[in-house]
Coordinates of N, CA and C and ligand atoms in Angstrom, one line a residue:
X357 N 22.9 1.7 12.5 CA 23.3 3.0 11.9 C 22.2 3.5 11.0
X358 N 21.7 4.7 11.2 CA 20.6 5.2 10.4 C 21.0 5.5 8.9
X359 N 20.1 5.4 8.0 CA 20.4 5.8 6.6 C 20.4 7.3 6.6
X360 N 21.2 7.8 5.7 CA 21.3 9.3 5.6 C 20.1 9.8 4.7
X361 N 19.8 11.1 4.9 CA 18.7 11.7 4.0 C 19.0 11.6 2.5
X362 N 20.3 11.7 2.1 CA 20.7 11.5 0.7 C 20.2 10.1 0.2
X363 N 20.5 9.1 1.0 CA 20.2 7.8 0.6 C 18.7 7.5 0.6
X364 N 18.0 7.9 1.7 CA 16.6 7.6 1.7 C 15.9 8.4 0.6
X365 N 16.4 9.6 0.2 CA 15.7 10.3 -0.8 C 15.8 9.6 -2.2
X366 N 17.0 9.1 -2.5 CA 17.1 8.5 -3.9 C 16.4 7.1 -3.9
X367 N 16.4 6.4 -2.7 CA 15.7 5.1 -2.7 C 14.2 5.3 -2.7
X368 N 13.7 6.4 -2.0 CA 12.3 6.7 -2.1 C 11.9 7.0 -3.5
X369 N 12.7 7.8 -4.2 CA 12.4 8.1 -5.6 C 12.5 6.8 -6.5
X370 N 13.4 5.9 -6.1 CA 13.5 4.7 -7.0 C 12.2 3.8 -6.8
X371 N 11.6 3.9 -5.7 CA 10.3 3.1 -5.5 C 9.4 3.6 -6.6
X372 N 9.3 4.9 -6.8 CA 8.4 5.5 -7.8 C 8.8 5.1 -9.2
X373 N 10.1 5.1 -9.5 CA 10.5 4.7 -10.8 C 10.2 3.3 -11.1
X374 N 10.4 2.4 -10.1 CA 10.1 1.0 -10.4 C 8.6 0.8 -10.6
X375 N 7.8 1.6 -9.8 CA 6.3 1.4 -10.0 C 5.9 2.0 -11.4
X376 N 6.6 3.0 -11.8 CA 6.3 3.6 -13.2 C 6.7 2.5 -14.2
X377 N 7.9 1.8 -14.0 CA 8.3 0.8 -14.9 C 7.2 -0.3 -15.0
X378 N 6.6 -0.7 -13.9 CA 5.6 -1.7 -13.9 C 4.4 -1.2 -14.8
X379 N 4.0 0.1 -14.5 CA 2.9 0.7 -15.3 C 3.2 0.7 -16.8
X380 N 4.5 1.1 -17.1 CA 4.9 1.3 -18.5 C 4.8 -0.1 -19.2
X381 N 5.3 -1.2 -18.5 CA 5.2 -2.5 -19.1 C 3.8 -3.0 -19.3
X382 N 2.9 -2.6 -18.5 CA 1.5 -2.9 -18.7 C 1.0 -2.3 -20.0
X383 N 1.5 -1.1 -20.3 CA 1.0 -0.5 -21.6 C 1.6 -1.3 -22.8
X384 N 2.8 -1.9 -22.6 CA 3.4 -2.7 -23.7 C 2.5 -4.0 -23.8
X385 N 2.2 -4.6 -22.7 CA 1.3 -5.8 -22.7 C 0.0 -5.4 -23.4
X386 N -0.5 -4.3 -23.1 CA -1.8 -3.8 -23.7 C -1.7 -3.8 -25.3
X387 N -0.5 -3.2 -25.7 CA -0.3 -3.1 -27.2 C -0.3 -4.5 -27.8
X388 N 0.4 -5.4 -27.2 CA 0.5 -6.8 -27.8 C -0.8 -7.6 -27.7
X389 N -1.5 -7.3 -26.6 CA -2.8 -8.0 -26.4 C -3.7 -7.5 -27.5
X390 N -3.7 -6.3 -27.8 CA -4.5 -5.7 -28.9 C -4.2 -6.3 -30.3
X391 N -2.9 -6.6 -30.4 CA -2.4 -7.2 -31.7 C -2.7 -8.7 -31.8
X392 N -3.2 -9.3 -30.7 CA -3.4 -10.7 -30.6 C -2.1 -11.5 -30.4
X393 N -1.1 -10.8 -29.9 CA 0.2 -11.5 -29.6 C 0.2 -11.8 -28.0
X394 N -0.5 -12.8 -27.6 CA -0.7 -13.0 -26.2 C 0.6 -13.4 -25.5
X395 N 1.5 -14.0 -26.2 CA 2.8 -14.4 -25.6 C 3.6 -13.2 -25.2
X396 N 3.7 -12.3 -26.1 CA 4.4 -11.0 -25.8 C 3.7 -10.3 -24.7
X397 N 2.4 -10.3 -24.7 CA 1.6 -9.6 -23.7 C 1.9 -10.3 -22.3
X398 N 2.0 -11.6 -22.3 CA 2.3 -12.4 -21.1 C 3.7 -12.0 -20.6
X399 N 4.7 -11.9 -21.5 CA 6.0 -11.6 -21.1 C 6.1 -10.2 -20.4
X400 N 5.3 -9.2 -20.9 CA 5.4 -7.9 -20.3 C 4.5 -7.8 -19.0
X401 N 3.5 -8.6 -19.0 CA 2.7 -8.7 -17.7 C 3.6 -9.2 -16.6
X402 N 4.4 -10.2 -16.9 CA 5.3 -10.7 -15.9 C 6.4 -9.7 -15.5
X403 N 6.8 -9.0 -16.6 CA 7.9 -8.0 -16.3 C 7.3 -6.9 -15.4
X404 N 6.0 -6.6 -15.6 CA 5.3 -5.6 -14.7 C 5.3 -6.0 -13.3
X405 N 5.0 -7.4 -13.1 CA 5.0 -7.9 -11.7 C 6.4 -7.8 -11.1
X406 N 7.4 -8.1 -11.9 CA 8.8 -8.1 -11.4 C 9.2 -6.6 -11.0
X407 N 8.7 -5.7 -11.8 CA 9.1 -4.3 -11.4 C 8.4 -3.9 -10.1
X408 N 7.1 -4.3 -10.0 CA 6.5 -4.0 -8.7 C 7.2 -4.7 -7.5
X409 N 7.7 -5.9 -7.7 CA 8.5 -6.5 -6.7 C 9.8 -5.7 -6.3
X410 N 10.4 -5.1 -7.4 CA 11.5 -4.2 -7.1 C 11.1 -3.0 -6.2
X411 N 10.0 -2.4 -6.6 CA 9.5 -1.3 -5.8 C 9.2 -1.8 -4.3
X412 N 8.6 -2.9 -4.2 CA 8.3 -3.4 -2.8 C 9.5 -3.7 -2.0
X413 N 10.6 -4.3 -2.7 CA 11.8 -4.6 -2.0 C 12.5 -3.4 -1.5
X414 N 12.5 -2.3 -2.3 CA 13.1 -1.0 -1.8 C 12.3 -0.4 -0.6
X415 N 11.0 -0.5 -0.8 CA 10.1 0.0 0.3 C 10.4 -0.8 1.6
X416 N 10.5 -2.1 1.5 CA 10.8 -3.0 2.7 C 12.1 -2.6 3.3
X417 N 13.1 -2.4 2.4 CA 14.4 -2.0 2.9 C 14.4 -0.7 3.7
X418 N 13.7 0.3 3.2 CA 13.5 1.5 3.9 C 12.8 1.3 5.3
X419 N 11.7 0.6 5.2 CA 11.0 0.3 6.5 C 11.9 -0.4 7.5
X420 N 12.6 -1.4 7.0 CA 13.4 -2.2 7.9 C 14.6 -1.3 8.5
X421 N 14.8 -0.2 7.8 CA 15.9 0.7 8.3 C 15.3 1.9 9.0
X422 N 14.0 1.7 9.4 CA 13.4 2.8 10.3 C 13.1 4.1 9.5
X423 N 12.9 3.9 8.2 CA 12.5 5.1 7.4 C 11.1 4.9 6.8
X424 N 10.2 5.9 7.0 CA 8.9 5.7 6.4 C 8.8 6.3 5.0
X425 N 8.7 5.4 4.0 CA 8.7 5.9 2.6 C 7.4 6.7 2.3
X426 N 7.5 7.5 1.3 CA 6.3 8.3 0.8 C 6.0 7.8 -0.6
X427 N 4.7 7.5 -0.8 CA 4.3 7.0 -2.1 C 3.9 8.3 -2.9
X428 N 4.7 8.6 -3.9 CA 4.4 9.8 -4.8 C 3.6 9.4 -5.9
X429 N 3.1 10.4 -6.7 CA 2.2 10.1 -7.9 C 3.1 9.4 -8.9
X430 N 2.4 8.5 -9.6 CA 3.1 7.8 -10.7 C 2.7 8.4 -12.0
X431 N 3.7 8.7 -12.9 CA 3.5 9.4 -14.2 C 2.7 8.5 -15.1
X432 N 2.0 9.1 -16.0 CA 1.2 8.4 -17.0 C 2.1 8.0 -18.2
X433 N 2.2 6.7 -18.5 CA 3.0 6.3 -19.7 C 2.4 6.9 -20.9
X434 N 3.2 7.5 -21.8 CA 2.6 8.3 -22.9 C 3.1 7.7 -24.3
X435 N 3.7 6.6 -24.3 CA 4.2 6.1 -25.6 C 3.1 5.4 -26.4
X436 N 3.1 5.7 -27.7 CA 2.1 5.1 -28.6 C 3.0 4.3 -29.7
X437 N 2.6 3.0 -29.9 CA 3.4 2.2 -30.8 C 2.6 1.9 -32.0
X438 N 3.4 1.8 -33.2 CA 2.7 1.5 -34.4 C 3.3 0.3 -35.1
X439 N 4.2 -0.4 -34.4 CA 4.7 -1.6 -35.0 C 5.3 -2.5 -33.8
X440 N 5.4 -3.8 -34.1 CA 5.7 -4.8 -33.0 C 7.1 -4.7 -32.4
X441 N 8.0 -4.0 -33.2 CA 9.4 -3.8 -32.7 C 9.5 -2.7 -31.7
X442 N 8.6 -1.7 -31.9 CA 8.8 -0.4 -31.2 C 8.7 -0.6 -29.6
X443 N 7.8 -1.4 -29.1 CA 7.8 -1.6 -27.6 C 9.1 -2.2 -27.1
X444 N 9.7 -3.1 -27.9 CA 10.9 -3.8 -27.5 C 12.1 -2.8 -27.5
X445 N 12.1 -1.9 -28.5 CA 13.2 -0.9 -28.5 C 13.0 0.1 -27.3
X446 N 11.7 0.4 -27.1 CA 11.4 1.3 -25.9 C 11.8 0.6 -24.6
X447 N 11.6 -0.7 -24.6 CA 12.0 -1.4 -23.4 C 13.5 -1.4 -23.1
X448 N 14.3 -1.5 -24.1 CA 15.7 -1.5 -23.9 C 16.1 -0.1 -23.5
X449 N 15.6 0.9 -24.1 CA 15.9 2.3 -23.7 C 15.5 2.6 -22.3
X450 N 14.4 2.0 -21.9 CA 13.9 2.3 -20.5 C 14.8 1.5 -19.5
X451 N 15.2 0.3 -19.8 CA 16.1 -0.4 -18.9 C 17.4 0.2 -18.8
X452 N 18.0 0.8 -19.9 CA 19.2 1.5 -19.8 C 19.1 2.7 -18.9
X453 N 18.0 3.4 -19.0 CA 17.7 4.5 -18.1 C 17.6 4.0 -16.6
X454 N 16.9 2.9 -16.3 CA 16.8 2.4 -15.0 C 18.2 2.0 -14.4
X455 N 19.0 1.4 -15.3 CA 20.3 1.1 -14.9 C 21.1 2.4 -14.4
X456 N 20.9 3.4 -15.1 CA 21.6 4.7 -14.7 C 21.1 5.2 -13.4
X457 N 19.8 5.0 -13.1 CA 19.2 5.4 -11.8 C 19.8 4.5 -10.7
X458 N 19.8 3.2 -10.9 CA 20.3 2.3 -9.9 C 21.8 2.6 -9.6
X459 N 22.5 2.9 -10.7 CA 24.0 3.2 -10.5 C 24.1 4.5 -9.7
X460 N 23.2 5.4 -9.9 CA 23.2 6.7 -9.2 C 22.9 6.4 -7.7
X461 N 21.9 5.6 -7.4 CA 21.6 5.2 -6.0 C 22.9 4.7 -5.4
X462 N 23.6 3.8 -6.1 CA 24.8 3.1 -5.6 C 25.8 4.2 -5.3
X463 N 26.0 5.1 -6.2 CA 27.0 6.2 -6.1 C 26.7 7.1 -4.8
X464 N 25.4 7.3 -4.6 CA 25.1 8.2 -3.5 C 25.4 7.4 -2.2
X465 N 25.1 6.1 -2.2 CA 25.4 5.3 -1.0 C 26.9 5.2 -0.7
X466 N 27.6 5.1 -1.8 CA 29.1 5.0 -1.7 C 29.6 6.3 -1.2
X467 N 29.0 7.5 -1.6 CA 29.6 8.8 -1.2 C 29.4 9.0 0.3
X468 N 28.5 8.4 0.9 CA 28.3 8.5 2.4 C 28.8 7.3 3.1
X469 N 29.5 6.4 2.4 CA 30.1 5.2 3.0 C 29.0 4.3 3.6
X470 N 27.9 4.2 2.9 CA 26.8 3.4 3.4 C 26.9 2.0 2.8
X471 N 27.7 1.2 3.4 CA 28.1 -0.1 2.9 C 26.8 -1.0 2.9
X472 N 25.9 -0.9 3.8 CA 24.7 -1.8 3.9 C 23.9 -1.5 2.6
X473 N 23.7 -0.2 2.3 CA 22.9 0.0 1.1 C 23.6 -0.4 -0.2
X474 N 24.9 -0.2 -0.2 CA 25.6 -0.7 -1.4 C 25.4 -2.2 -1.6
X475 N 25.5 -2.9 -0.5 CA 25.3 -4.4 -0.6 C 23.8 -4.7 -1.0
X476 N 22.9 -3.9 -0.4 CA 21.5 -4.1 -0.8 C 21.3 -3.9 -2.4
X477 N 22.0 -2.9 -2.9 CA 21.8 -2.5 -4.3 C 22.6 -3.5 -5.2
X478 N 23.5 -4.3 -4.7 CA 24.2 -5.2 -5.6 C 23.3 -6.1 -6.4
X479 N 22.2 -6.6 -5.8 CA 21.2 -7.4 -6.5 C 20.6 -6.6 -7.7
X480 N 20.3 -5.4 -7.4 CA 19.7 -4.5 -8.5 C 20.7 -4.3 -9.6
X481 N 21.9 -4.1 -9.3 CA 22.9 -3.8 -10.3 C 23.0 -5.1 -11.3
X482 N 23.1 -6.3 -10.7 CA 23.1 -7.5 -11.5 C 21.8 -7.7 -12.3
X483 N 20.7 -7.4 -11.6 CA 19.4 -7.6 -12.3 C 19.3 -6.7 -13.5
X484 N 19.8 -5.5 -13.4 CA 19.7 -4.5 -14.5 C 20.5 -5.1 -15.7
X485 N 21.7 -5.7 -15.4 CA 22.5 -6.3 -16.5 C 21.7 -7.3 -17.2
X486 N 21.0 -8.2 -16.4 CA 20.2 -9.3 -17.0 C 19.1 -8.7 -17.8
X487 N 18.4 -7.7 -17.3 CA 17.3 -7.1 -18.0 C 17.7 -6.4 -19.3
X488 N 18.8 -5.8 -19.3 CA 19.3 -5.2 -20.6 C 19.6 -6.3 -21.6
X489 N 20.2 -7.4 -21.2 CA 20.5 -8.5 -22.1 C 19.2 -9.1 -22.6
X490 N 18.2 -9.3 -21.8 CA 16.9 -9.8 -22.2 C 16.3 -8.9 -23.3
X491 N 16.3 -7.6 -23.0 CA 15.7 -6.6 -23.9 C 16.4 -6.6 -25.2
X492 N 17.7 -6.7 -25.2 CA 18.5 -6.7 -26.5 C 18.2 -8.0 -27.3
X493 N 18.1 -9.1 -26.5 CA 17.8 -10.4 -27.2 C 16.4 -10.4 -27.9
X494 N 15.5 -9.7 -27.2 CA 14.1 -9.7 -27.8 C 14.1 -8.9 -29.1
X495 N 14.9 -7.8 -29.1 CA 15.0 -7.0 -30.3 C 15.6 -7.8 -31.4
X496 N 16.7 -8.5 -31.1 CA 17.4 -9.3 -32.1 C 16.5 -10.4 -32.7
X497 N 15.8 -11.1 -31.8 CA 14.8 -12.1 -32.2 C 13.7 -11.6 -33.1
X498 N 13.2 -10.4 -32.7 CA 12.2 -9.8 -33.6 C 12.7 -9.5 -34.9
X499 N 13.9 -8.9 -35.0 CA 14.5 -8.5 -36.3 C 14.8 -9.7 -37.2
X500 N 15.2 -10.8 -36.5 CA 15.6 -12.0 -37.2 C 14.4 -12.8 -37.7
X501 N 13.4 -13.0 -36.8 CA 12.4 -14.0 -37.0 C 11.0 -13.4 -37.1
X502 N 10.8 -12.1 -36.6 CA 9.5 -11.6 -36.5 C 8.9 -11.1 -37.8
X503 N 9.6 -11.1 -38.9 CA 9.1 -10.5 -40.1 C 8.2 -11.4 -40.9
X504 N 8.2 -12.7 -40.6 CA 7.2 -13.5 -41.3 C 6.3 -14.2 -40.3
X505 N 5.0 -14.4 -40.7 CA 4.0 -14.8 -39.7 C 4.4 -16.1 -38.9
X506 N 5.0 -17.0 -39.5 CA 5.4 -18.3 -38.8 C 6.5 -18.0 -37.7
X507 N 7.4 -17.1 -38.1 CA 8.5 -16.8 -37.1 C 7.9 -16.0 -36.0
X508 N 7.0 -15.1 -36.3 CA 6.3 -14.3 -35.2 C 5.5 -15.2 -34.3
X509 N 4.8 -16.2 -34.9 CA 4.0 -17.1 -34.1 C 4.9 -17.9 -33.2
X510 N 6.0 -18.4 -33.7 CA 6.9 -19.2 -32.8 C 7.5 -18.3 -31.7
X511 N 7.8 -17.1 -32.0 CA 8.3 -16.2 -30.9 C 7.2 -15.9 -29.8
X512 N 6.0 -15.7 -30.3 CA 4.9 -15.5 -29.4 C 4.7 -16.7 -28.5
X513 N 4.8 -17.9 -29.1 CA 4.7 -19.1 -28.3 C 5.8 -19.2 -27.2
X514 N 7.0 -18.8 -27.6 CA 8.1 -18.8 -26.7 C 7.9 -17.9 -25.5
X515 N 7.4 -16.7 -25.8 CA 7.2 -15.7 -24.7 C 6.0 -16.1 -23.9
X516 N 5.1 -16.9 -24.4 CA 3.9 -17.4 -23.7 C 4.4 -18.3 -22.5
X517 N 5.5 -18.9 -22.8 CA 6.0 -19.9 -21.8 C 6.6 -19.3 -20.5
X518 N 6.9 -18.0 -20.6 CA 7.5 -17.4 -19.4 C 6.5 -17.4 -18.2
X519 N 7.0 -17.8 -17.1 CA 6.2 -17.8 -15.9 C 6.8 -16.9 -14.8
X520 N 5.9 -16.4 -14.0 CA 6.3 -15.4 -13.0 C 6.9 -16.2 -11.8
X521 N 8.1 -15.9 -11.4 CA 8.7 -16.5 -10.2 C 9.3 -15.3 -9.4
X522 N 8.8 -15.2 -8.2 CA 9.3 -14.2 -7.3 C 10.7 -14.5 -6.9
X523 N 11.6 -13.5 -7.0 CA 13.0 -13.7 -6.7 C 13.2 -14.1 -5.2
X524 N 13.9 -15.2 -5.0 CA 14.1 -15.6 -3.6 C 15.0 -14.7 -2.9
X525 N 15.8 -13.9 -3.6 CA 16.8 -13.0 -3.0 C 16.2 -11.7 -2.5
X526 N 14.9 -11.5 -3.0 CA 14.3 -10.2 -2.6 C 13.5 -10.4 -1.3
X527 N 13.7 -9.5 -0.3 CA 13.0 -9.5 0.9 C 11.8 -8.7 0.8
X528 N 10.6 -9.4 0.5 CA 9.4 -8.6 0.2 C 8.5 -8.7 1.4
Ligands
FEO1069 FE1 13.4 -2.8 -11.9 FE2 14.3 -3.3 -14.7 O1 13.9 -2.1 -13.4

């Protein structure tokens, strides 16, 4: 059964949003790199890779369903940060926005009874929940421990330990 134009349109748009997310998180990594906080920079570089994986998974889904996606222009991230908490707060705000986009994709699929796409999007719905939790935890940690140099150093070491693992559930 072919995907409907409503569904292909929102999914094609979501590829662009995920690529923008990747781009945005690279600017967060750049901020922390400049500050000498390589652990935080590492965390966001990995986040950028994950966001690209999300874009590629949606692209693959469209291709596998006989739809040729269009790669649109990616917006330029325009946020400027002046303290170490600001990117973390911007990260939570962005993830909440992406959650709303994923939920919209789901609602569009539901409205045309596209069960296959709803099932495909289940992974993204769960992933967004995890990403919002991570973003909230990072803000809490920064507020609790980031205000003295030793606490910030320990947090940076913790985020340095994050390694990139491609999700086995994503068909890339
Ligand atoms: Fe793939 Fe967290 O947006």
